[in-house]
Amino acid sequence: MILGPLIFAAIASVLLLVGLGLLIRPLKAESALRPVTAVNVESLAAKHFRHLAQIRRALTDEDRLFIDTRLPEHSAKRLRVERRTALRKYLVGIGEDFASLDRLAREVASLSPEVEHRQETERFVLEVRFRILYRIALFRLGMAGSLPFNAVAHLSGIVGGLSRQVEAMMATLQSLAPEGPAQNRLQS
Amino acid sequence: MLLDLMHNARSIVAAVLEISVVVLALRHGLFRRLPIFTAYLVSVVLVEIIRWSLISELGFASKAYFWCYWLTQAVLIGLRGMVVAEICCKVLGKNVGIWRLCRIILSGVAAILFANAAVAAWHNQNHVTVLITILERDLELAILGTLIFAFMFTRYYMIRVDRLITLVSAGLLFYSAVQVANHEIISVFTAGFYPLYAQIVVNSFAISMLIWLAAVWKPVPTEAPATAMLGAQAYAQVMPLMNLRLRELNSRLLEILR
């Protein structure tokens, strides 16, 4: 009599936790960010997107034929695994860049006298969507072994462009902000 | 005999704990930071005194005690609701923009949960005891839901919550959660008896009091000064840009996954 509802409760809890994990669980990089008294804009700036040129070789498969025909099989396999790892690390880095910028956006919202309901709701929905898509992209990379270079480069470009714009904006705002805790929280 | 002795001992310990918390709260100036919560703590002690005097005069089974118990219970729950509002205001109120946004959502959450309580009460209005029990359960749920949402906002916007507010909220959350769980979940498993859970339910208020004792044990720290705000142009410039780029990121990710 008791086991029925207990099993039901256990299964429902597991499903709920998995669903919540996929939907709203922060990215690993976001979890590492904790409330602090001062936010250093430089530490929040996106950095990983800058390394796109270095990993271009790993992202493109231009030399795949060369590697497959000229290298011994075990060496070719090792090279492919290493490239996949590099691509995965790069994607994780893009996620970290996003987490830093997202944190900056939240800090700005919490320090603003006027917050728009529509903008906040939209950002929240977009963040959740990003987390889901990002996790699926990582999963797919793990399964398929590669992602289209152009798409990853474009992602990197978007994060990089945003980072540069936000940095420039924050520098301007810091010079305009009154002396006090708000400026201290956004010190550069 | 032994049960009576244990019950009396527990009541005495609970009373001592309640009085200690009130004395420490008043002595350490809690009323300056949280006046409604201080009033609630004082009310708890006053209510206990009124109930005890009625029991000793008229007995446990008297009608006067029955009505006194439920009326004072209503007063205490009302005060707990006001304490939740006070905590939300203290935690989020310094961040003016966020507070304007959150108070609408928090009021909505509270209104939905209160409406739920009212509907449940409407369906059970012929049985006074059932009505009051359901009302109490749903009001505790409203308190729990509102506090949880408030703390989700503080986490999302990375707003610091000091030790005092954290401990006061933890005490409220614990008691409300135990009461809601007691009514909602455990009633499903009526066939079983769980001694540990029974002890937690019986002593849940005393456990909350212990948490509040920890909150008022040291002198209450002065409130941090109000946060200086950025200019309105910061938000107006950063947020539309952030949302635009997020939309781009998402559509690019979608393209990758197609």
Coordinates of C-alpha atoms in Angstrom, one line a residue:
Chain A
M1 CA 0.0 0.0 0.0
I2 CA 2.8 2.4 0.9
L3 CA 5.2 1.3 -1.9
G4 CA 2.9 2.6 -4.6
P5 CA 2.8 6.2 -3.7
L6 CA 6.5 6.1 -2.6
I7 CA 7.7 4.8 -5.9
F8 CA 5.4 7.3 -7.7
A9 CA 6.9 10.1 -5.6
A10 CA 10.4 8.9 -6.2
I11 CA 9.9 8.7 -10.0
A12 CA 8.2 12.1 -10.1
S13 CA 11.0 13.7 -8.1
V14 CA 13.7 12.2 -10.4
L15 CA 11.9 13.4 -13.5
L16 CA 11.3 16.8 -12.0
L17 CA 15.0 17.1 -11.1
V18 CA 16.2 16.0 -14.5
G19 CA 13.8 18.5 -16.2
L20 CA 14.9 21.3 -13.9
G21 CA 18.5 20.4 -14.4
L22 CA 18.1 20.7 -18.2
L23 CA 16.0 23.9 -18.1
I24 CA 17.2 26.2 -15.4
R25 CA 20.4 24.7 -13.9
P26 CA 23.1 27.3 -14.4
L27 CA 26.1 26.5 -16.6
K28 CA 29.2 25.2 -14.7
A29 CA 30.8 28.6 -15.3
E30 CA 27.8 30.4 -13.8
S31 CA 27.8 28.2 -10.7
A32 CA 31.4 29.3 -10.0
L33 CA 30.3 32.9 -9.9
R34 CA 29.3 33.9 -6.4
P35 CA 28.0 37.2 -5.0
V36 CA 31.0 39.5 -4.3
T37 CA 31.3 42.9 -2.9
A38 CA 33.1 44.2 -6.1
V39 CA 32.8 43.1 -9.6
N40 CA 35.8 43.6 -11.7
V41 CA 34.7 44.3 -15.2
E42 CA 38.0 43.0 -16.6
S43 CA 37.5 39.7 -14.9
L44 CA 34.0 39.5 -16.3
A45 CA 35.0 40.3 -19.9
A46 CA 34.8 37.5 -22.4
K47 CA 38.2 36.1 -23.1
H48 CA 37.9 32.7 -24.8
F49 CA 36.5 34.0 -28.0
R50 CA 39.9 35.6 -28.7
H51 CA 41.5 32.2 -29.2
L52 CA 39.5 31.3 -32.3
A53 CA 42.5 31.6 -34.6
Q54 CA 44.6 29.1 -32.6
I55 CA 41.9 26.5 -32.7
R56 CA 40.9 27.1 -36.3
R57 CA 42.9 23.9 -37.3
A58 CA 41.0 21.9 -34.7
L59 CA 37.7 23.2 -35.9
T60 CA 38.3 22.7 -39.7
D61 CA 38.7 19.3 -41.2
E62 CA 40.6 20.5 -44.2
D63 CA 43.6 18.2 -43.5
R64 CA 41.5 15.2 -42.6
L65 CA 42.3 13.3 -45.8
F66 CA 46.0 14.1 -45.3
I67 CA 46.0 12.8 -41.8
D68 CA 44.0 9.7 -42.6
T69 CA 46.3 8.7 -45.5
R70 CA 49.7 9.8 -44.2
L71 CA 49.7 9.1 -40.5
P72 CA 49.6 5.6 -38.8
E73 CA 46.0 4.8 -37.7
H74 CA 46.7 5.2 -34.0
S75 CA 48.4 8.6 -34.5
A76 CA 45.5 9.8 -36.7
K77 CA 43.0 8.6 -34.0
R78 CA 44.9 10.3 -31.2
L79 CA 45.0 13.5 -33.3
R80 CA 41.2 13.4 -33.8
V81 CA 40.6 12.9 -30.1
E82 CA 42.9 15.8 -29.2
R83 CA 41.1 18.1 -31.7
R84 CA 37.7 17.1 -30.4
T85 CA 38.9 17.8 -26.8
A86 CA 40.2 21.2 -28.0
L87 CA 36.9 22.0 -29.7
R88 CA 35.0 21.0 -26.5
K89 CA 37.2 23.2 -24.4
Y90 CA 36.6 26.1 -26.7
L91 CA 32.9 25.6 -26.6
V92 CA 33.1 25.4 -22.7
G93 CA 35.1 28.7 -22.9
I94 CA 32.3 30.3 -25.0
G95 CA 29.9 29.2 -22.3
E96 CA 32.1 30.9 -19.7
D97 CA 32.2 34.1 -21.7
F98 CA 28.4 34.0 -21.8
A99 CA 28.2 33.4 -18.1
S100 CA 30.5 36.4 -17.4
L101 CA 28.5 38.7 -19.6
D102 CA 25.3 37.4 -18.1
R103 CA 26.5 38.2 -14.7
L104 CA 27.4 41.7 -15.7
A105 CA 23.9 42.2 -17.1
R106 CA 22.4 41.0 -13.8
E107 CA 24.7 43.3 -11.8
V108 CA 23.6 46.3 -14.0
A109 CA 20.0 45.3 -13.5
S110 CA 20.3 45.1 -9.8
L111 CA 22.0 48.5 -9.6
S112 CA 19.6 50.3 -11.9
P113 CA 16.8 52.5 -10.6
E114 CA 14.6 51.5 -13.5
V115 CA 14.2 47.9 -14.6
E116 CA 12.0 47.0 -17.5
H117 CA 9.7 44.0 -16.9
R118 CA 9.7 43.1 -20.6
Q119 CA 13.5 43.2 -21.0
E120 CA 14.1 41.1 -17.8
T121 CA 11.5 38.5 -18.8
E122 CA 13.0 38.3 -22.3
R123 CA 16.5 37.9 -21.0
F124 CA 15.5 35.2 -18.6
V125 CA 13.7 33.2 -21.4
L126 CA 16.7 33.7 -23.7
E127 CA 19.1 32.6 -21.0
V128 CA 17.2 29.4 -20.3
R129 CA 17.0 28.7 -24.1
F130 CA 20.7 29.3 -24.4
R131 CA 21.5 26.9 -21.6
I132 CA 19.4 24.1 -23.2
L133 CA 20.8 24.7 -26.7
Y134 CA 24.3 25.0 -25.4
R135 CA 24.0 21.7 -23.6
I136 CA 22.6 20.0 -26.6
A137 CA 25.5 21.4 -28.7
L138 CA 28.0 20.0 -26.2
F139 CA 26.2 16.6 -26.2
R140 CA 26.2 16.5 -30.0
L141 CA 29.9 17.3 -30.1
G142 CA 30.5 14.4 -27.8
M143 CA 28.4 12.1 -30.0
A144 CA 29.2 13.3 -33.5
G145 CA 32.8 14.4 -32.8
S146 CA 32.6 17.7 -34.7
L147 CA 30.6 20.9 -35.3
P148 CA 30.5 23.1 -38.4
F149 CA 33.5 25.6 -38.1
N150 CA 31.5 28.5 -39.5
A151 CA 28.8 28.1 -37.0
V152 CA 31.3 28.0 -34.0
A153 CA 33.2 30.9 -35.4
H154 CA 30.0 32.9 -35.7
L155 CA 29.1 32.0 -32.1
S156 CA 32.5 33.2 -31.0
G157 CA 32.1 36.4 -33.0
I158 CA 28.7 37.2 -31.3
V159 CA 30.1 36.7 -27.8
G160 CA 33.2 38.7 -28.7
G161 CA 31.3 41.6 -30.2
L162 CA 29.0 41.8 -27.2
S163 CA 31.9 41.7 -24.8
R164 CA 33.7 44.6 -26.6
Q165 CA 30.5 46.7 -26.7
V166 CA 29.7 46.0 -23.1
E167 CA 33.3 46.8 -22.0
A168 CA 33.2 50.1 -23.8
M169 CA 29.8 50.9 -22.4
M170 CA 30.8 50.1 -18.8
A171 CA 34.0 52.2 -19.1
T172 CA 31.8 55.2 -20.1
L173 CA 29.2 54.5 -17.4
Q174 CA 32.0 54.2 -14.7
S175 CA 33.1 57.7 -15.6
L176 CA 29.5 58.9 -15.3
A177 CA 28.5 56.9 -12.2
P178 CA 28.4 58.7 -8.8
E179 CA 31.2 57.9 -6.2
G180 CA 30.0 55.1 -3.9
P181 CA 29.1 51.5 -3.7
A182 CA 27.6 51.3 -7.2
Q183 CA 30.9 52.4 -8.7
N184 CA 32.8 50.1 -6.3
R185 CA 30.8 47.1 -7.4
L186 CA 31.6 47.8 -11.1
Q187 CA 35.2 48.8 -10.7
S188 CA 37.6 48.1 -13.5
Chain B
M1 CA 2.8 9.4 33.8
L2 CA 6.1 9.3 31.9
L3 CA 4.5 10.7 28.8
D4 CA 3.0 13.6 30.9
L5 CA 6.4 14.3 32.4
M6 CA 8.0 14.3 29.0
H7 CA 5.3 16.6 27.6
N8 CA 5.7 19.0 30.5
A9 CA 9.4 19.0 30.2
R10 CA 9.2 19.8 26.5
S11 CA 6.7 22.5 27.1
I12 CA 9.0 24.1 29.8
V13 CA 12.0 23.9 27.5
A14 CA 10.0 25.4 24.6
A15 CA 8.7 28.3 26.9
V16 CA 12.2 29.0 28.1
L17 CA 13.5 29.0 24.5
E18 CA 10.8 31.4 23.4
I19 CA 11.4 33.8 26.3
S20 CA 15.2 33.7 25.8
V21 CA 14.8 34.6 22.1
V22 CA 12.5 37.5 22.9
V23 CA 14.8 38.8 25.7
L24 CA 17.9 38.5 23.4
A25 CA 16.0 40.1 20.5
L26 CA 15.0 43.1 22.6
R27 CA 18.3 43.4 24.2
H28 CA 20.3 43.3 21.0
G29 CA 18.0 45.8 19.2
L30 CA 16.3 43.5 16.7
F31 CA 13.3 45.9 16.6
R32 CA 15.5 48.5 14.8
R33 CA 16.2 46.1 11.9
L34 CA 13.0 43.9 11.9
P35 CA 10.2 45.6 13.9
I36 CA 7.5 43.2 12.6
F37 CA 9.5 40.1 13.3
T38 CA 10.2 41.4 16.8
A39 CA 6.5 42.0 17.3
Y40 CA 5.9 38.5 16.2
L41 CA 8.3 37.0 18.7
V42 CA 6.8 39.0 21.5
S43 CA 3.3 37.9 20.3
V44 CA 4.3 34.2 20.5
V45 CA 5.2 34.6 24.1
L46 CA 2.0 36.6 24.9
V47 CA -0.1 34.0 23.1
E48 CA 1.6 31.2 25.1
I49 CA 0.8 33.0 28.4
I50 CA -2.9 33.5 27.4
R51 CA -3.3 29.9 26.3
W52 CA -1.7 28.5 29.5
S53 CA -3.8 30.7 31.7
L54 CA -7.0 29.5 29.9
I55 CA -6.0 25.9 30.1
S56 CA -5.3 26.1 33.8
E57 CA -8.6 28.0 34.5
L58 CA -11.0 26.3 32.1
G59 CA -9.3 23.2 30.9
F60 CA -8.0 21.9 27.7
A61 CA -11.4 20.8 26.3
S62 CA -13.3 24.0 27.0
K63 CA -14.9 25.9 24.1
A64 CA -13.2 29.1 25.2
Y65 CA -9.8 27.5 24.8
F66 CA -10.8 26.1 21.4
W67 CA -11.7 29.6 20.1
C68 CA -8.8 31.3 21.8
Y69 CA -6.4 28.8 20.3
W70 CA -7.6 29.3 16.7
L71 CA -8.0 33.1 17.0
T72 CA -4.5 33.5 18.3
Q73 CA -3.3 31.1 15.7
A74 CA -4.9 33.3 13.0
V75 CA -3.1 36.4 14.6
L76 CA 0.2 34.6 14.6
I77 CA -0.1 33.4 11.0
G78 CA -1.1 37.0 10.0
L79 CA 2.0 38.3 11.7
R80 CA 4.1 35.6 10.0
G81 CA 2.7 36.8 6.6
M82 CA 3.7 40.4 7.5
V83 CA 7.2 39.2 8.6
V84 CA 7.6 37.6 5.1
A85 CA 6.6 41.0 3.5
E86 CA 9.1 42.7 5.8
I87 CA 11.9 40.3 4.9
C88 CA 11.2 40.7 1.1
C89 CA 11.3 44.4 1.5
K90 CA 14.6 44.3 3.5
V91 CA 16.3 41.9 1.1
L92 CA 15.2 43.4 -2.2
G93 CA 14.2 46.9 -1.2
K94 CA 17.6 48.5 -1.5
N95 CA 17.8 47.6 -5.2
V96 CA 15.1 50.0 -6.3
G97 CA 14.6 48.8 -9.9
I98 CA 14.6 45.1 -8.9
W99 CA 12.3 45.7 -6.0
R100 CA 9.7 47.4 -8.3
L101 CA 9.8 44.4 -10.6
C102 CA 9.9 41.7 -7.9
R103 CA 7.2 43.1 -5.7
I104 CA 4.7 42.7 -8.6
I105 CA 5.7 39.1 -9.1
L106 CA 5.9 38.3 -5.3
S107 CA 2.4 39.9 -4.8
G108 CA 1.2 37.8 -7.6
V109 CA 2.6 34.6 -6.1
A110 CA 1.2 35.5 -2.7
A111 CA -2.2 36.4 -4.2
I112 CA -2.5 33.1 -6.1
L113 CA -1.6 31.1 -3.0
F114 CA -4.0 33.1 -0.8
A115 CA -6.7 32.6 -3.4
N116 CA -6.0 28.9 -3.3
A117 CA -6.4 29.1 0.5
A118 CA -9.7 31.0 0.1
V119 CA -11.1 28.5 -2.4
A120 CA -10.2 25.5 -0.2
A121 CA -11.8 27.2 2.8
W122 CA -15.0 28.0 0.7
H123 CA -15.4 24.3 -0.1
N124 CA -15.0 23.3 3.6
Q125 CA -17.0 26.0 5.3
N126 CA -19.4 23.6 7.0
H127 CA -16.7 22.0 9.1
V128 CA -15.0 24.6 11.3
T129 CA -12.0 22.4 12.3
V130 CA -11.4 21.2 8.7
L131 CA -11.8 24.8 7.4
I132 CA -9.3 26.2 9.9
T133 CA -6.8 23.4 9.3
I134 CA -6.9 23.8 5.5
L135 CA -6.7 27.6 5.8
E136 CA -3.7 27.2 8.1
R137 CA -2.0 24.8 5.7
D138 CA -2.5 26.9 2.6
L139 CA -1.4 30.1 4.4
E140 CA 1.8 28.3 5.4
L141 CA 2.2 27.4 1.8
A142 CA 1.7 31.0 0.8
I143 CA 4.4 32.1 3.3
L144 CA 6.7 29.3 2.0
G145 CA 6.1 30.1 -1.7
T146 CA 6.6 33.8 -1.3
L147 CA 9.9 33.4 0.7
I148 CA 11.3 30.9 -1.8
F149 CA 10.5 33.2 -4.7
A150 CA 12.1 36.1 -2.9
F151 CA 15.3 34.1 -2.3
M152 CA 15.3 33.0 -5.9
F153 CA 15.3 36.6 -6.9
T154 CA 18.2 37.4 -4.6
R155 CA 20.2 34.5 -6.1
Y156 CA 19.4 35.4 -9.7
Y157 CA 20.4 39.1 -9.2
M158 CA 23.3 38.1 -6.9
I159 CA 22.0 40.3 -4.0
R160 CA 23.8 39.7 -0.8
V161 CA 21.7 38.6 2.2
D162 CA 23.2 39.1 5.6
R163 CA 23.4 36.4 8.3
L164 CA 20.6 37.9 10.4
I165 CA 18.0 37.9 7.6
T166 CA 19.2 34.4 6.4
L167 CA 18.7 32.9 9.8
V168 CA 15.3 34.6 10.4
S169 CA 14.1 33.4 7.0
A170 CA 15.6 29.9 7.6
G171 CA 13.5 29.6 10.8
L172 CA 10.3 30.7 8.9
L173 CA 11.0 28.4 6.0
F174 CA 11.7 25.4 8.1
Y175 CA 8.5 25.7 10.2
S176 CA 6.3 26.4 7.2
A177 CA 7.8 23.6 5.2
V178 CA 7.3 21.1 8.0
Q179 CA 3.7 22.2 8.4
V180 CA 2.9 22.0 4.6
A181 CA 4.7 18.6 4.4
N182 CA 2.8 17.4 7.4
H183 CA -0.6 18.2 5.8
E184 CA 0.2 17.6 2.1
I185 CA 2.6 14.7 1.8
I186 CA 2.5 12.6 5.0
S187 CA -1.3 12.3 4.8
V188 CA -0.7 10.2 1.7
F189 CA 1.2 7.6 3.7
T190 CA -1.3 7.3 6.5
A191 CA -0.6 3.6 6.9
G192 CA 2.9 4.2 8.2
F193 CA 4.2 5.9 11.3
Y194 CA 7.6 7.6 11.2
P195 CA 8.8 8.3 14.7
L196 CA 11.6 10.7 13.5
Y197 CA 9.2 12.7 11.3
A198 CA 6.7 12.8 14.2
Q199 CA 9.3 14.2 16.5
I200 CA 10.3 16.8 13.9
V201 CA 6.7 17.9 13.4
V202 CA 6.0 18.1 17.2
N203 CA 9.3 20.1 17.8
S204 CA 9.3 22.1 14.5
F205 CA 8.5 25.4 16.2
A206 CA 11.2 24.8 18.9
I207 CA 13.7 24.0 16.1
S208 CA 12.7 27.3 14.4
M209 CA 13.2 29.0 17.7
L210 CA 16.7 27.6 18.0
I211 CA 17.5 29.0 14.5
W212 CA 16.2 32.4 15.6
L213 CA 18.2 32.1 18.9
A214 CA 21.3 31.8 16.7
A215 CA 20.1 34.9 14.8
V216 CA 19.8 37.1 17.9
W217 CA 22.6 35.6 19.9
K218 CA 25.0 38.3 18.9
P219 CA 24.2 42.0 18.8
V220 CA 22.2 42.8 15.7
P221 CA 24.5 44.4 13.1
T222 CA 23.5 47.8 11.7
E223 CA 21.9 47.8 8.3
A224 CA 24.2 48.3 5.3
P225 CA 23.8 51.7 3.7
A226 CA 21.5 51.9 0.7
T227 CA 23.2 50.9 -2.5
A228 CA 24.1 53.8 -4.8
M229 CA 22.4 53.3 -8.2
L230 CA 23.9 53.5 -11.6
G231 CA 22.4 56.0 -14.0
A232 CA 19.2 55.0 -15.8
Q233 CA 21.1 55.0 -19.1
A234 CA 23.2 52.0 -18.0
Y235 CA 20.3 49.7 -18.1
A236 CA 18.8 51.3 -21.2
Q237 CA 22.0 50.7 -23.1
V238 CA 23.2 47.3 -21.8
M239 CA 19.9 45.3 -21.7
P240 CA 18.6 45.7 -25.2
L241 CA 22.1 44.9 -26.6
M242 CA 22.4 41.9 -24.3
N243 CA 19.0 40.6 -25.4
L244 CA 19.7 41.2 -29.1
R245 CA 23.0 39.2 -28.8
L246 CA 21.4 36.4 -26.9
R247 CA 18.8 36.1 -29.6
E248 CA 21.6 35.9 -32.1
L249 CA 23.4 33.3 -30.1
N250 CA 20.4 31.2 -29.7
S251 CA 19.5 31.3 -33.4
R252 CA 23.2 30.4 -34.3
L253 CA 23.1 27.5 -31.8
L254 CA 19.8 26.3 -33.4
E255 CA 21.5 26.5 -36.9
I256 CA 24.3 24.3 -35.6
L257 CA 21.9 21.8 -34.2
R258 CA 19.8 21.5 -37.4

